[in-house]
mmCIF file of C-alpha atoms in Angstrom:
data_model
loop_
_atom_site.group_PDB
_atom_site.id
_atom_site.type_symbol
_atom_site.label_atom_id
_atom_site.label_comp_id
_atom_site.label_asym_id
_atom_site.label_seq_id
_atom_site.Cartn_x
_atom_site.Cartn_y
_atom_site.Cartn_z
ATOM 1 C CA MET A 1 19.336 -13.720 -53.624
ATOM 2 C CA GLY A 2 21.198 -10.527 -53.641
ATOM 3 C CA ASP A 3 23.209 -11.253 -50.478
ATOM 4 C CA SER A 4 26.705 -12.448 -51.034
ATOM 5 C CA VAL A 5 28.019 -15.611 -49.462
ATOM 6 C CA PRO A 6 30.678 -15.019 -46.751
ATOM 7 C CA SER A 7 34.095 -16.620 -47.243
ATOM 8 C CA PRO A 8 34.915 -19.375 -44.814
ATOM 9 C CA ARG A 9 37.074 -18.444 -41.996
ATOM 10 C CA LEU A 10 38.146 -19.594 -38.498
ATOM 11 C CA GLU A 11 37.420 -17.304 -35.549
ATOM 12 C CA ILE A 12 38.883 -17.772 -32.185
ATOM 13 C CA LEU A 13 37.447 -15.983 -29.242
ATOM 14 C CA VAL A 14 39.770 -15.030 -26.377
ATOM 15 C CA ILE A 15 37.844 -14.054 -23.213
ATOM 16 C CA ASN A 16 39.784 -12.138 -20.508
ATOM 17 C CA ARG A 17 38.384 -12.041 -17.027
ATOM 18 C CA ALA A 18 39.280 -8.469 -16.336
ATOM 19 C CA GLY A 19 38.480 -7.136 -19.731
ATOM 20 C CA PRO A 20 36.296 -7.324 -22.822
ATOM 21 C CA VAL A 21 36.111 -10.354 -25.232
ATOM 22 C CA LYS A 22 38.726 -10.352 -28.008
ATOM 23 C CA ASN A 23 38.165 -11.756 -31.310
ATOM 24 C CA MET A 24 41.064 -13.325 -33.300
ATOM 25 C CA LYS A 25 40.415 -14.542 -36.860
ATOM 26 C CA ILE A 26 42.651 -16.997 -38.896
ATOM 27 C CA ARG A 27 42.499 -16.546 -42.613
ATOM 28 C CA PRO A 28 42.136 -19.647 -44.839
ATOM 29 C CA TRP A 29 45.386 -18.887 -46.539
ATOM 30 C CA LEU A 30 47.223 -19.216 -43.336
ATOM 31 C CA ILE A 31 45.690 -22.722 -42.727
ATOM 32 C CA ARG A 32 46.813 -23.784 -46.089
ATOM 33 C CA LEU A 33 50.349 -22.461 -45.364
ATOM 34 C CA LEU A 34 50.549 -24.517 -42.320
ATOM 35 C CA ILE A 35 49.344 -27.587 -43.989
ATOM 36 C CA LEU A 36 51.832 -27.224 -46.877
ATOM 37 C CA LEU A 37 54.735 -26.741 -44.250
ATOM 38 C CA PHE A 38 53.573 -29.928 -42.504
ATOM 39 C CA PHE A 39 53.739 -31.844 -45.866
ATOM 40 C CA LEU A 40 57.135 -30.356 -46.647
ATOM 41 C CA MET A 41 58.426 -31.487 -43.238
ATOM 42 C CA MET A 42 57.079 -34.916 -43.781
ATOM 43 C CA ALA A 43 58.883 -34.987 -47.247
ATOM 44 C CA ALA A 44 62.115 -33.814 -45.759
ATOM 45 C CA LEU A 45 61.955 -36.504 -43.009
ATOM 46 C CA ALA A 46 61.070 -39.170 -45.687
ATOM 47 C CA VAL A 47 64.209 -37.976 -47.716
ATOM 48 C CA VAL A 48 66.535 -38.002 -44.662
ATOM 49 C CA GLY A 49 65.320 -41.454 -43.587
ATOM 50 C CA TYR A 50 66.043 -42.730 -47.196
ATOM 51 C CA PHE A 51 69.597 -41.449 -47.084
ATOM 52 C CA LEU A 52 70.176 -42.959 -43.657
ATOM 53 C CA TYR A 53 68.875 -46.296 -44.842
ATOM 54 C CA GLN A 54 71.104 -46.140 -47.807
ATOM 55 C CA GLN A 55 74.102 -45.465 -45.478
ATOM 56 C CA HIS A 56 73.090 -48.192 -43.279
ATOM 57 C CA GLN A 57 73.166 -50.519 -46.111
ATOM 58 C CA ARG A 58 76.601 -49.419 -47.113
ATOM 59 C CA PHE A 59 77.947 -49.684 -43.714
ATOM 60 C CA SER A 60 76.433 -53.435 -43.521
ATOM 61 C CA ALA A 61 78.110 -54.184 -46.912
ATOM 62 C CA ILE A 62 81.611 -52.623 -45.668
ATOM 63 C CA SER A 63 81.270 -54.810 -42.454
ATOM 64 C CA LYS A 64 80.617 -58.059 -44.281
ATOM 65 C CA LEU A 65 83.450 -57.430 -46.591
ATOM 66 C CA ALA A 66 85.689 -56.800 -43.651
ATOM 67 C CA VAL A 67 84.764 -60.109 -42.051
ATOM 68 C CA GLU A 68 85.372 -61.893 -45.460
ATOM 69 C CA LEU A 69 88.743 -60.272 -45.678
ATOM 70 C CA ARG A 70 89.506 -61.130 -42.084
ATOM 71 C CA LYS A 71 88.625 -64.920 -42.752
ATOM 72 C CA GLN A 72 90.856 -64.774 -45.950
ATOM 73 C CA ASN A 73 93.704 -63.308 -43.971
ATOM 74 C CA ASP A 74 93.348 -66.031 -41.425
ATOM 75 C CA SER A 75 93.388 -68.600 -43.959
ATOM 76 C CA LEU A 76 96.459 -67.158 -45.644
ATOM 77 C CA ALA A 77 98.265 -66.815 -42.268
ATOM 78 C CA THR A 78 97.415 -70.534 -41.603
ATOM 79 C CA GLN A 79 98.932 -71.540 -45.066
ATOM 80 C CA VAL A 80 101.956 -69.449 -44.426
ATOM 81 C CA HIS A 81 102.454 -70.988 -41.064
ATOM 82 C CA GLU A 82 101.988 -74.515 -42.629
ATOM 83 C CA LEU A 83 104.586 -73.703 -45.210
ATOM 84 C CA LYS A 84 107.005 -72.375 -42.756
ATOM 85 C CA THR A 85 106.562 -75.450 -40.534
ATOM 86 C CA MET A 86 107.220 -77.815 -43.627
ATOM 87 C CA ALA A 87 110.273 -75.870 -44.493
ATOM 88 C CA GLU A 88 111.610 -75.826 -40.937
ATOM 89 C CA LEU A 89 110.955 -79.524 -40.722
ATOM 90 C CA ALA A 90 112.749 -80.257 -43.935
ATOM 91 C CA ARG A 91 115.728 -78.010 -42.881
ATOM 92 C CA ARG A 92 116.076 -79.650 -39.573
ATOM 93 C CA SER A 93 115.739 -83.143 -41.124
ATOM 94 C CA SER A 94 118.575 -82.401 -43.579
ATOM 95 C CA GLN A 95 120.652 -81.061 -40.741
ATOM 96 C CA VAL A 96 120.153 -84.387 -38.922
ATOM 97 C CA GLU A 97 121.034 -86.402 -41.912
ATOM 98 C CA GLN A 98 124.175 -84.328 -42.501
ATOM 99 C CA THR A 99 125.122 -84.650 -38.846
ATOM 100 C CA THR A 100 124.595 -88.506 -38.729
ATOM 101 C CA THR A 101 126.294 -89.073 -42.098
ATOM 102 C CA PRO A 102 129.913 -90.934 -41.264
ATOM 103 C CA PRO A 103 132.615 -88.725 -42.062
ATOM 104 C CA THR A 104 134.709 -89.551 -45.286
ATOM 105 C CA THR A 105 138.187 -91.086 -44.312
ATOM 106 C CA VAL A 106 141.146 -89.487 -45.924
ATOM 107 C CA THR A 107 143.972 -91.724 -46.883
ATOM 108 C CA THR A 108 146.663 -89.183 -45.897
ATOM 109 C CA THR A 109 145.288 -88.767 -42.367
ATOM 110 C CA THR A 110 147.549 -90.266 -39.728
ATOM 111 C CA VAL A 111 146.311 -92.692 -37.129
ATOM 112 C CA THR A 112 146.481 -90.225 -34.334
ATOM 113 C CA THR A 113 144.319 -87.629 -36.225
ATOM 114 C CA THR A 114 141.699 -90.275 -37.034
ATOM 115 C CA THR A 115 141.490 -91.524 -33.343
ATOM 116 C CA ALA A 116 141.226 -88.064 -32.165
ATOM 117 C CA ALA A 117 138.451 -87.230 -34.592
ATOM 118 C CA LYS A 118 136.149 -90.141 -33.613
ATOM 119 C CA PRO A 119 135.150 -89.123 -30.086
ATOM 120 C CA THR A 120 134.458 -85.652 -31.380
ATOM 121 C CA THR A 121 132.113 -86.979 -34.059
ATOM 122 C CA THR A 122 130.309 -89.280 -31.650
ATOM 123 C CA VAL A 123 129.923 -86.541 -29.125
ATOM 124 C CA THR A 124 128.303 -84.170 -31.713
ATOM 125 C CA THR A 125 126.061 -86.916 -33.021
ATOM 126 C CA ALA A 126 124.867 -87.884 -29.607
ATOM 127 C CA ALA A 127 124.190 -84.224 -28.592
ATOM 128 C CA ALA A 128 122.185 -83.591 -31.819
ATOM 129 C CA ALA A 129 120.136 -86.877 -31.329
ATOM 130 C CA GLY A 130 119.452 -86.067 -27.743
ATOM 131 C CA ARG A 131 118.202 -82.541 -28.281
ATOM 132 C CA THR A 132 116.095 -83.151 -31.627
ATOM 133 C CA THR A 133 113.571 -85.810 -32.608
ATOM 134 C CA GLU A 134 114.146 -87.947 -35.716
ATOM 135 C CA THR A 135 112.468 -85.268 -37.876
ATOM 136 C CA GLY A 136 114.894 -82.550 -36.472
ATOM 137 C CA GLU A 137 112.227 -80.990 -34.003
ATOM 138 C CA PRO A 138 113.418 -79.868 -30.548
ATOM 139 C CA ALA A 139 113.175 -82.646 -28.117
ATOM 140 C CA VAL A 140 114.592 -80.671 -25.272
ATOM 141 C CA SER A 141 113.897 -77.106 -24.261
ATOM 142 C CA ASP A 142 115.734 -74.923 -21.713
ATOM 143 C CA ALA A 143 112.379 -73.023 -20.600
ATOM 144 C CA VAL A 144 109.677 -75.709 -20.412
ATOM 145 C CA SER A 145 109.190 -79.471 -20.145
ATOM 146 C CA ILE A 146 106.373 -82.152 -20.160
ATOM 147 C CA ARG A 147 105.784 -84.266 -17.309
ATOM 148 C CA ILE A 148 103.545 -87.339 -17.592
ATOM 149 C CA VAL A 149 101.390 -87.651 -14.512
ATOM 150 C CA ARG A 150 98.925 -90.428 -15.370
ATOM 151 C CA GLN A 151 98.525 -92.619 -18.499
ATOM 152 C CA THR A 152 95.481 -94.757 -18.724
ATOM 153 C CA ILE A 153 95.110 -97.150 -21.881
ATOM 154 C CA THR A 154 92.095 -99.282 -22.329
ATOM 155 C CA ASN A 155 90.424 -101.090 -25.233
ATOM 156 C CA SER A 156 88.033 -98.148 -25.730
ATOM 157 C CA ARG A 157 90.069 -94.911 -24.994
ATOM 158 C CA ILE A 158 93.470 -93.489 -24.081
ATOM 159 C CA SER A 159 93.513 -90.879 -21.367
ATOM 160 C CA VAL A 160 96.821 -88.999 -20.466
ATOM 161 C CA VAL A 161 97.164 -86.373 -17.792
ATOM 162 C CA PHE A 162 100.279 -84.388 -18.013
ATOM 163 C CA ASP A 163 101.844 -81.145 -16.568
ATOM 164 C CA VAL A 164 103.572 -78.314 -18.448
ATOM 165 C CA VAL A 165 106.447 -77.375 -16.273
ATOM 166 C CA ASN A 166 108.332 -74.160 -16.160
ATOM 167 C CA LYS A 167 112.093 -75.019 -15.736
ATOM 168 C CA ASN A 168 113.058 -71.487 -14.680
ATOM 169 C CA GLN A 169 110.360 -70.979 -12.064
ATOM 170 C CA SER A 170 112.227 -67.889 -10.699
ATOM 171 C CA ALA A 171 111.903 -66.115 -14.157
ATOM 172 C CA LYS A 172 108.843 -64.837 -15.789
ATOM 173 C CA PRO A 173 105.980 -67.257 -16.770
ATOM 174 C CA VAL A 174 106.300 -69.385 -19.842
ATOM 175 C CA THR A 175 103.420 -68.778 -22.244
ATOM 176 C CA GLY A 176 102.287 -70.713 -25.338
ATOM 177 C CA TYR A 177 99.894 -73.395 -26.642
ATOM 178 C CA VAL A 178 100.006 -77.232 -26.119
ATOM 179 C CA THR A 179 98.600 -79.640 -28.408
ATOM 180 C CA THR A 180 98.566 -83.521 -28.118
ATOM 181 C CA ILE A 181 98.957 -85.596 -31.271
ATOM 182 C CA ALA A 182 98.181 -89.352 -31.517
ATOM 183 C CA ARG A 183 99.543 -91.371 -34.327
ATOM 184 C CA GLY A 184 98.620 -94.861 -35.427
ATOM 185 C CA GLN A 185 96.586 -96.798 -37.882
ATOM 186 C CA ARG A 186 92.944 -97.180 -38.832
ATOM 187 C CA ALA A 187 91.738 -99.727 -41.269
ATOM 188 C CA GLY A 188 95.369 -100.421 -42.245
ATOM 189 C CA LYS A 189 96.025 -96.805 -43.234
ATOM 190 C CA PRO A 190 97.969 -94.022 -41.285
ATOM 191 C CA TRP A 191 95.750 -92.260 -38.857
ATOM 192 C CA ILE A 192 96.639 -88.844 -37.110
ATOM 193 C CA GLU A 193 94.304 -86.975 -34.638
ATOM 194 C CA ALA A 194 94.673 -84.126 -32.111
ATOM 195 C CA SER A 195 93.485 -83.174 -28.659
ATOM 196 C CA PRO A 196 91.952 -80.721 -28.763
ATOM 197 C CA ALA A 197 90.354 -81.537 -32.109
ATOM 198 C CA MET A 198 91.807 -79.386 -34.939
ATOM 199 C CA ARG A 199 92.839 -79.540 -38.577
ATOM 200 C CA LEU A 200 96.326 -81.079 -39.171
ATOM 201 C CA SER A 201 98.759 -80.886 -41.992
ATOM 202 C CA PRO A 202 99.970 -84.120 -43.664
ATOM 203 C CA LEU A 203 102.929 -84.101 -41.398
ATOM 204 C CA GLY A 204 100.714 -84.171 -38.396
ATOM 205 C CA ARG A 205 101.155 -80.663 -37.250
ATOM 206 C CA PRO A 206 98.504 -78.023 -36.443
ATOM 207 C CA LEU A 207 97.542 -75.680 -39.270
ATOM 208 C CA ASN A 208 96.618 -73.177 -36.754
ATOM 209 C CA TYR A 209 98.758 -73.675 -33.518
ATOM 210 C CA ARG A 210 96.396 -71.284 -31.700
ATOM 211 C CA ARG A 211 93.810 -74.025 -31.631
ATOM 212 C CA GLY A 212 95.672 -75.762 -28.885
ATOM 213 C CA GLU A 213 95.103 -75.212 -25.217
ATOM 214 C CA ALA A 214 96.736 -71.848 -24.022
ATOM 215 C CA PHE A 215 98.959 -71.756 -20.978
ATOM 216 C CA SER A 216 100.929 -69.317 -18.874
ATOM 217 C CA VAL A 217 102.985 -71.239 -16.291
ATOM 218 C CA GLN A 218 104.975 -69.892 -13.459
ATOM 219 C CA ARG A 219 105.611 -73.403 -11.823
ATOM 220 C CA TYR A 220 103.378 -75.969 -13.662
ATOM 221 C CA ARG A 221 100.030 -76.407 -15.133
ATOM 222 C CA ARG A 222 98.000 -79.669 -15.520
ATOM 223 C CA PHE A 223 96.194 -80.731 -18.863
ATOM 224 C CA ARG A 224 94.376 -83.840 -20.022
ATOM 225 C CA ALA A 225 94.139 -85.426 -23.483
ATOM 226 C CA ASN A 226 91.705 -88.160 -24.482
ATOM 227 C CA PHE A 227 91.480 -90.189 -27.522
ATOM 228 C CA GLN A 228 88.695 -92.774 -28.486
ATOM 229 C CA VAL A 229 90.437 -96.050 -29.684
ATOM 230 C CA ALA A 230 87.468 -97.996 -31.329
ATOM 231 C CA ASP A 231 88.962 -99.379 -34.583
ATOM 232 C CA LYS A 232 92.197 -97.333 -34.410
ATOM 233 C CA LYS A 233 95.603 -98.632 -33.115
ATOM 234 C CA PHE A 234 97.586 -95.760 -31.721
ATOM 235 C CA LYS A 235 101.434 -96.248 -31.461
ATOM 236 C CA ARG A 236 102.640 -92.947 -30.244
ATOM 237 C CA LEU A 237 101.665 -89.757 -28.628
ATOM 238 C CA GLU A 238 103.343 -86.349 -29.371
ATOM 239 C CA PHE A 239 103.118 -83.416 -27.148
ATOM 240 C CA LEU A 240 103.751 -80.161 -28.923
ATOM 241 C CA LEU A 241 104.468 -76.854 -27.261
ATOM 242 C CA TYR A 242 104.296 -73.706 -29.306
ATOM 243 C CA SER A 243 105.185 -70.227 -28.192
ATOM 244 C CA ARG A 244 102.624 -67.341 -28.565
ATOM 245 C CA SER A 245 104.483 -66.442 -31.871
ATOM 246 C CA GLY A 246 104.095 -69.793 -33.298
ATOM 247 C CA ASP A 247 107.718 -71.189 -32.802
ATOM 248 C CA LEU A 248 107.833 -74.894 -31.870
ATOM 249 C CA MET A 249 109.597 -75.069 -28.339
ATOM 250 C CA LEU A 250 109.388 -78.691 -27.604
ATOM 251 C CA VAL A 251 108.178 -82.160 -28.903
ATOM 252 C CA LYS A 252 107.889 -84.945 -26.524
ATOM 253 C CA LEU A 253 107.321 -88.379 -27.738
ATOM 254 C CA VAL A 254 105.619 -91.273 -25.816
ATOM 255 C CA ASP A 255 105.807 -94.832 -27.205
ATOM 256 C CA LEU A 256 102.324 -96.411 -26.558
ATOM 257 C CA THR A 257 103.393 -99.993 -27.876
ATOM 258 C CA LYS A 258 105.432 -100.372 -24.781
ATOM 259 C CA SER A 259 102.593 -99.342 -22.401
ATOM 260 C CA ARG A 260 100.237 -101.704 -20.791
ATOM 261 C CA PRO A 261 96.383 -101.095 -20.304
ATOM 262 C CA SER A 262 95.335 -99.066 -17.246
ATOM 263 C CA VAL A 263 98.998 -98.080 -16.454
ATOM 264 C CA THR A 264 99.745 -95.393 -13.924
ATOM 265 C CA PRO A 265 103.469 -94.438 -14.194
ATOM 266 C CA ARG A 266 103.553 -91.987 -11.307
ATOM 267 C CA ARG A 267 101.437 -89.293 -9.646
ATOM 268 C CA ALA A 268 102.334 -85.569 -8.933
ATOM 269 C CA PRO A 269 100.563 -83.386 -6.548
ATOM 270 C CA ARG A 270 97.080 -82.474 -7.630
ATOM 271 C CA GLY A 271 96.139 -79.128 -8.734
ATOM 272 C CA ASN A 272 97.302 -76.457 -11.171
ATOM 273 C CA GLU A 273 99.972 -73.956 -10.193
ATOM 274 C CA GLY A 274 100.299 -71.178 -12.782
#
């Protein structure tokens, strides 16, 4: 009863082969200190992990916001391009109307002056009509042209194979985007669709010209456009060539009402030559 209870402690025996046994004792307070340090380290790791998780959430929110802003920017750019296209078409249409308007005859003008002025007006009008379409868009380009290779028209579909040709083959390649537009009627109402498929403006022009097929042509490159007929009556095809910056370089019109089913106008050598 009189003996005191020894305090708990951890003893480690270190035995040396060439020497006596050494006794090393670890006090209980040292064990408690090690346990306390362990829990402190775990708590610190938890706090650091929490802050890293918060940073990850913030970065995720910023990336989502950046994606939304990029989409809005693309939408605004598309709208601006559409407005520019409509304004350019309106400007060119007004220019064509002014060019084709017959000149006002002045009563004081002599017969010689009037006779000399008529050929000049005729040449100017013919040149404007030859280089622009009815809407004032460029019908001729000094850099690039469209060559119809094969045109197949049936009751179920329209298939056109065409080449984008670089007129200046010795110069650098011509780059841009090509889109084919089919105009006609469906159920008695005007109908417009594109190949490749894309959204079009009410004027039948791409809202985003980059949706067309990209090309880089040193000599020529071959493309194909297909349209399903079904209940539609297509009357005209329009081949639109845009530059990489969005400028309309060429519009080639093909009247389908004069074409017969399964017509092959002419064939060019097969293959693509960039």
